[in-house]
Coordinates of C-alpha atoms in Angstrom, one line a residue:
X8 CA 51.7 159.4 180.1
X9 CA 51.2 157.7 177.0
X10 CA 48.9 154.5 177.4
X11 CA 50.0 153.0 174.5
X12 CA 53.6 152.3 176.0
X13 CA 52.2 150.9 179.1
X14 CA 50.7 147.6 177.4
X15 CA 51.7 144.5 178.0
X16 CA 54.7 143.1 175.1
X17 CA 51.6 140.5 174.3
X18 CA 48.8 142.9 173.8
X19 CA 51.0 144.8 171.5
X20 CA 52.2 142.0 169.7
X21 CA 48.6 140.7 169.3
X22 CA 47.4 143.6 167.7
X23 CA 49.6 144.1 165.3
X24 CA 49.1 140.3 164.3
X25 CA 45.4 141.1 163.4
X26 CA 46.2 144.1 161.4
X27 CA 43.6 144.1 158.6
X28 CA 44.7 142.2 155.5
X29 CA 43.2 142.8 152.4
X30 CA 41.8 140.3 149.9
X31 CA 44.4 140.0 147.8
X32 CA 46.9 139.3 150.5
X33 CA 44.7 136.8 152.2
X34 CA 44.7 134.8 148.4
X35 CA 48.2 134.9 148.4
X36 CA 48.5 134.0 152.1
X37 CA 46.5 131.2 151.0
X38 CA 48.0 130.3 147.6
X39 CA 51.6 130.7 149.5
X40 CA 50.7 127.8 151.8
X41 CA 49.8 125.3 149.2
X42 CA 53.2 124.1 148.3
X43 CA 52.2 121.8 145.1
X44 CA 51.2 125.2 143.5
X45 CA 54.0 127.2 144.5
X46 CA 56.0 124.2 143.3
X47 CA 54.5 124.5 139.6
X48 CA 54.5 128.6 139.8
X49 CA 58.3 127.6 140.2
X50 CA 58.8 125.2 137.0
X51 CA 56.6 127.6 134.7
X52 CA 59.3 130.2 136.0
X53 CA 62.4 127.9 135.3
X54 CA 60.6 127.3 131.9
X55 CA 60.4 131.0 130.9
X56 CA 63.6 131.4 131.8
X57 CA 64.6 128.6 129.5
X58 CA 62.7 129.8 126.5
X59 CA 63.8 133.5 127.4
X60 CA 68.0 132.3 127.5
X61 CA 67.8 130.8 124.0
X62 CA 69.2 133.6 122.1
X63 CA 71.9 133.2 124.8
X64 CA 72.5 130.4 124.7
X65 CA 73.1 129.7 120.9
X66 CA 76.2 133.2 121.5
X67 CA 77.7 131.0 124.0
X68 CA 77.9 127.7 121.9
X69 CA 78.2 128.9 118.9
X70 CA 75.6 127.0 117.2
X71 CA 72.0 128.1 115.4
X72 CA 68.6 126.8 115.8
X73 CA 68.3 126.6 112.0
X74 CA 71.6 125.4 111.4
X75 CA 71.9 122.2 109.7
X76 CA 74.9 119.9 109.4
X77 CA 74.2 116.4 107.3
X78 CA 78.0 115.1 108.0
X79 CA 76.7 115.7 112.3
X80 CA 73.6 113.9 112.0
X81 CA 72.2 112.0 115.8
X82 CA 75.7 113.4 117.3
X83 CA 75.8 112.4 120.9
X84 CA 76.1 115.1 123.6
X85 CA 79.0 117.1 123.4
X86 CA 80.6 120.2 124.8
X87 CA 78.9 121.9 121.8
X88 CA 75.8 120.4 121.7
X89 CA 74.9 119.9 125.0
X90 CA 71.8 117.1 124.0
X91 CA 73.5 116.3 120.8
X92 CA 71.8 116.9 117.4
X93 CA 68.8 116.2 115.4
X94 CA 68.1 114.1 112.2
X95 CA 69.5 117.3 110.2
X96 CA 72.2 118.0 112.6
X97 CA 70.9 120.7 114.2
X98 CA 71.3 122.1 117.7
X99 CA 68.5 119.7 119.8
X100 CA 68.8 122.1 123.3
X101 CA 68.7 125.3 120.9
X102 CA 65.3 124.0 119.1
X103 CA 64.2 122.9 122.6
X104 CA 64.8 126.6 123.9
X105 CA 63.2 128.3 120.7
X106 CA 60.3 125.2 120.8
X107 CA 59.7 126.2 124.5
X108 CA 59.0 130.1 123.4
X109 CA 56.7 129.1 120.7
X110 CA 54.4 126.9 122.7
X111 CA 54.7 128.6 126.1
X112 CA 53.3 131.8 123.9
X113 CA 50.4 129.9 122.1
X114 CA 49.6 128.7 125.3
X115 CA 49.5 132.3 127.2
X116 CA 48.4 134.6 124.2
X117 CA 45.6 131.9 123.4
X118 CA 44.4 131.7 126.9
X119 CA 44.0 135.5 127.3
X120 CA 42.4 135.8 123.7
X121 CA 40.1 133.1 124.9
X122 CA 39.4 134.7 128.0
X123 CA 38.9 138.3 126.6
X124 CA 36.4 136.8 123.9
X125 CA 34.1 134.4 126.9
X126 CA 34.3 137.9 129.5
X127 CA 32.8 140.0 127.2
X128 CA 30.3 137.0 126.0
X129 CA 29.6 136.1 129.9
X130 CA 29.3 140.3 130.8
X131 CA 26.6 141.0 128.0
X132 CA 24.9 137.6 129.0
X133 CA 24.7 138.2 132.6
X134 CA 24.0 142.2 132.5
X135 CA 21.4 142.0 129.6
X136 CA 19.5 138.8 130.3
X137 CA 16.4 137.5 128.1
X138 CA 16.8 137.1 124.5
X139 CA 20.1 138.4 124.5
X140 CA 21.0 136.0 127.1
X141 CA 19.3 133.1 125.7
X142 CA 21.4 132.9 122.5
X143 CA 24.3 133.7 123.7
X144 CA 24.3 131.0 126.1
X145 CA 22.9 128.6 123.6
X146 CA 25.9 129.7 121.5
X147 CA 27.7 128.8 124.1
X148 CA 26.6 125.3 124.2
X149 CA 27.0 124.8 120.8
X150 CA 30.7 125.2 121.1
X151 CA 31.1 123.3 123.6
X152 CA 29.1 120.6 122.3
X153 CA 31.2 120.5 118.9
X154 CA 34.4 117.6 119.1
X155 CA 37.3 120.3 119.5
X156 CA 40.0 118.1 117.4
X157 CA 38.3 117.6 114.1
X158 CA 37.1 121.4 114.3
X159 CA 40.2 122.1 115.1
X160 CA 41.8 120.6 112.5
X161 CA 39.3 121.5 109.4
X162 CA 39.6 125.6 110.7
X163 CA 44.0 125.1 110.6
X164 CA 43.2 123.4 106.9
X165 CA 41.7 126.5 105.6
X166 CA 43.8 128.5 103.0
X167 CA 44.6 131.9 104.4
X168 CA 45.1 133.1 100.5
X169 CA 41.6 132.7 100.1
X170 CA 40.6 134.7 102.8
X171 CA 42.6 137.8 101.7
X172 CA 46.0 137.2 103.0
X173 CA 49.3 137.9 100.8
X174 CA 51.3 134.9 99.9
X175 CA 54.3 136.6 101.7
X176 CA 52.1 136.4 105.0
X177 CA 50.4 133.0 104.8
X178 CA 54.8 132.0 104.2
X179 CA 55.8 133.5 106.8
X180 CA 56.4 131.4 110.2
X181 CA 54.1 134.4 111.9
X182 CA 50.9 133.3 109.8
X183 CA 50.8 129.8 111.5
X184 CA 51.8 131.3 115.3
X185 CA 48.7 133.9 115.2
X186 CA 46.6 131.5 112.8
X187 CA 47.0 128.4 115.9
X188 CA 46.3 131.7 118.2
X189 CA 43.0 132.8 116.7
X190 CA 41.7 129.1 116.0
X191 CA 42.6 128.1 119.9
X192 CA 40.6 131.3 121.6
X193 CA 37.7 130.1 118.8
X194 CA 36.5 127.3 121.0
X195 CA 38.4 127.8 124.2
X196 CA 35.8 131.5 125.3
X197 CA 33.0 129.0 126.8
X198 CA 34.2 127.9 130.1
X199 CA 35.2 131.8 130.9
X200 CA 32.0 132.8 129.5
X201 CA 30.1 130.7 131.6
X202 CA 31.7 131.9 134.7
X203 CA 32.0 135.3 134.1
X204 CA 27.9 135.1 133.2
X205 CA 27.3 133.1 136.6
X206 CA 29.1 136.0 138.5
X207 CA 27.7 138.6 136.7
X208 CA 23.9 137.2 137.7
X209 CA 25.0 137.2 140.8
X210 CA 26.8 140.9 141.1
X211 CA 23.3 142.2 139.6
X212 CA 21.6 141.7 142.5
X213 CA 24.2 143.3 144.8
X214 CA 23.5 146.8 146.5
X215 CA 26.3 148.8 144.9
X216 CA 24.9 147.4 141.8
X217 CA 20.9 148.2 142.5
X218 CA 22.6 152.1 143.5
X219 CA 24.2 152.6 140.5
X220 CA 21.4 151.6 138.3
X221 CA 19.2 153.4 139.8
X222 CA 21.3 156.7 139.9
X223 CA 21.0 156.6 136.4
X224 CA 24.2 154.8 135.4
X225 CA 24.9 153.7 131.6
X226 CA 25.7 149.8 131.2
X227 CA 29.1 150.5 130.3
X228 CA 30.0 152.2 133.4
X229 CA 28.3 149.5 135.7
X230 CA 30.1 146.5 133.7
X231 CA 33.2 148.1 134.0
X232 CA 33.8 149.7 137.3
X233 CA 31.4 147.2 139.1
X234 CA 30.9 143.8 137.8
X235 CA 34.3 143.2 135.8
X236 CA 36.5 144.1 138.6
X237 CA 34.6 141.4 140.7
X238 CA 34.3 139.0 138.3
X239 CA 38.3 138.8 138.0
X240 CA 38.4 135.5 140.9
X241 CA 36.6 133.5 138.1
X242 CA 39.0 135.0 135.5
X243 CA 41.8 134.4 136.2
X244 CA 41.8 130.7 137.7
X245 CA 39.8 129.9 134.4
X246 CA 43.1 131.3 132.4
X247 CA 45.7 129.7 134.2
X248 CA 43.6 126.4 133.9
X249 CA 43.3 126.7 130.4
X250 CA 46.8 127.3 129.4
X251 CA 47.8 124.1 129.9
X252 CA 45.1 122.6 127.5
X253 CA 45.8 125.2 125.0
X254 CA 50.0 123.6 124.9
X255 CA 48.2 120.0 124.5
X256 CA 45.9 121.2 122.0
X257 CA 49.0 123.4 119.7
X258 CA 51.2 120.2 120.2
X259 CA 48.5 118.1 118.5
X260 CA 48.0 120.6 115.5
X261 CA 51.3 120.3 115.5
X262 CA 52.3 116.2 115.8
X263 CA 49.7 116.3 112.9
X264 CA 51.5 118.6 110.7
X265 CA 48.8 121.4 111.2
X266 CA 49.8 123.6 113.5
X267 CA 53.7 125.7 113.4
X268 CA 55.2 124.4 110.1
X269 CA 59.1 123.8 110.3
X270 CA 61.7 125.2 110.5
X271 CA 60.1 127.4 112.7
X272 CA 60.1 124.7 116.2
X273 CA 57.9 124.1 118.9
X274 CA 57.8 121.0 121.1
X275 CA 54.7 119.7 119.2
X276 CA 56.2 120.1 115.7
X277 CA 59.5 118.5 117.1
X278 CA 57.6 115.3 118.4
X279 CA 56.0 114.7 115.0
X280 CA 59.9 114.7 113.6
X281 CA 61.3 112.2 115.8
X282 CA 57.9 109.9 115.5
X283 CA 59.9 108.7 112.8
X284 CA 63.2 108.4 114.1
X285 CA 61.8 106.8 117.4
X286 CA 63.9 103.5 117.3
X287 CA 67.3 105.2 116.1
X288 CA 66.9 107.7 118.4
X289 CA 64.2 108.1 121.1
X290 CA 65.8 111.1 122.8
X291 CA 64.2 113.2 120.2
X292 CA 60.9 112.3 120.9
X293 CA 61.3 112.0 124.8
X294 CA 62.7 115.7 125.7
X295 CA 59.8 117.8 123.7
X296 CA 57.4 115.0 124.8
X297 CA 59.1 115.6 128.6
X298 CA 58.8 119.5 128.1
X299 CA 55.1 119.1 127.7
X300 CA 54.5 116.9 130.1
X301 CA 56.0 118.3 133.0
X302 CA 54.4 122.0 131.9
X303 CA 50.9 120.9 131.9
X304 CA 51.7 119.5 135.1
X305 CA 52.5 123.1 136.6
X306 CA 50.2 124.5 135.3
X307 CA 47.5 122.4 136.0
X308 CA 49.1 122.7 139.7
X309 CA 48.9 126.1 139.8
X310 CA 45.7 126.3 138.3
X311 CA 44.3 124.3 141.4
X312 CA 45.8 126.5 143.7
X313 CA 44.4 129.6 142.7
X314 CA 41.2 128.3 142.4
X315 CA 41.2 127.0 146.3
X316 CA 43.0 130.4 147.0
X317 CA 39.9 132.3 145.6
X318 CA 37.5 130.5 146.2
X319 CA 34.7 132.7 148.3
X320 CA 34.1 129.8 150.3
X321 CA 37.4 130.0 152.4
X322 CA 37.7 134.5 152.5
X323 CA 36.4 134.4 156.4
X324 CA 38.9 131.4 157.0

């Protein structure tokens, strides 16, 4: 007879309830729980799909980001222009839509650049130690102690044609999307760094670590099969923190003129239009200044619940 179909409906049930989860499924168990994140994971997926439906958008109404229209200048809403038009009578929800792909792209590709640059400063920190170590981190500390805004601004005053660039290039709307890029993951590596180098100190001393040094194992094998795949916890709640300052930061380069030059849009670029215009018509400064806003929000929601979700502290709750 088979035992197994002789248990009790409760036993059975019981042990299929404490089937072994892995890591990653208790962190999403977790992270699934805490609604405020799921909430922003939610808007920063309604805002992707904003940016992403702007091409679509402009089919359907007939209209063009670039567009302009002098004789259809602050136009109210209309069946064509949903939120009406801009100073130059252009399309405000298609410059929205296009805005929200710029800045939603600084912020992601500058996070990642930031955090590639810190991981590989926090690996060769943590696994070499001493001198190496010692500047690195002291390196570190410079950045951080530098005021981010003024450097920020004297690095997006610098002439790219002086540093080699064609004149076609440093023109073109790409120069200033990958210029913001590269001057964001500049000063943005040290908080990764730090973390990745505080795991890393820590993985050193593990067993699987102490085995594979000692079987003769080169650096570059031990930092990538063993430490960097458990230093990804620190990671990635690091990134998704970091996005959000990284949208503040472009929209300031960009309120001051600095950052991506119209007619390209992005929200910052559009606030510094309408600062202007603020009294004739504050909806122009109130929907990219909302669009920031409630982004930053998510994100910074989001952020917080990955970090509870993997944080060591709760893997045996």
């Amino acid at each position: 007879m088979n035992n197994q179909a002789t248990l009790p409906l409760s036993v059975a049930t019981t042990t299929i309830a404490d089937k072994p989860q892995s890591v990653w499924q208790l962190r999403w168990r977790r992270l699934s729980r805490n609604r405020v994140a799921m909430l922003g994971g939610l808007v920063l997926i309604l805002l992707a799909l904003f940016a992403a439906g702007a091409p679509l958008y402009e089919r359907l109404m007939g209209v063009n980001v670039n567009d302009t229209n002098l004789l259809n200048r602050f136009a109210p809403p209309s069946a064509q222009h949903i939120l009406g038009t801009d100073e130059a009578g252009r399309d405000v929800m298609a410059r929205l839509m296009y805005g929200g792909r710029i800045s939603l792209l600084v912020g992601l590709l500058g996070a990642i650049s930031a955090a590639m640059v810190g991981t590989l400063i926090g690996l060769i920190a943590g696994y070499y130690r001493g001198r190496t170590e010692s500047v690195l981190m002291r390196v570190t500390d410079g950045v951080i102690s530098l005021p981010i805004l003024p450097l920020l601004i004297v690095f997006a005053a610098i002439d790219l044609q002086k540093l080699g660039f064609s004149e076609e290039f440093v023109r073109s709307s790409a120069a200033n999307f990958y210029r913001i890029v590269f001057i964001i993951a500049l000063v943005e590596w040290t908080t990764v760094a730090r973390l990745v180098r505080a795991s890393t100190l820590s993985l050193m001393t593990r067993e699987f670590v102490l085995a594979a040094r000692t079987q003769g194992a080169s650096a570059r094998h031990i930092l990538s099969l063993h430490i960097l795949p458990n230093t990804t916890s620190p990671i990635i709640v690091a990134l998704s923190l970091a996005v959000g300052q990284i949208i503040l930061l472009e929209s300031t380069l960009s309120f001051l003129g600095l950052g991506i030059q119209p007619p390209t849009p992005s929200w910052g670029n559009m606030l510094n239009n309408a600062q202007e215009l603020i009294s004739r018509a504050p909806e122009l400064a109130f929907y990219p200044g909302f669009l920031i806003f409630i982004t930053v929000i998510a994100v910074n929601f989001l952020g917080d619940g990955l970090q509870d979700a993997f944080d060591p502290r709760a893997e045996s709750h």
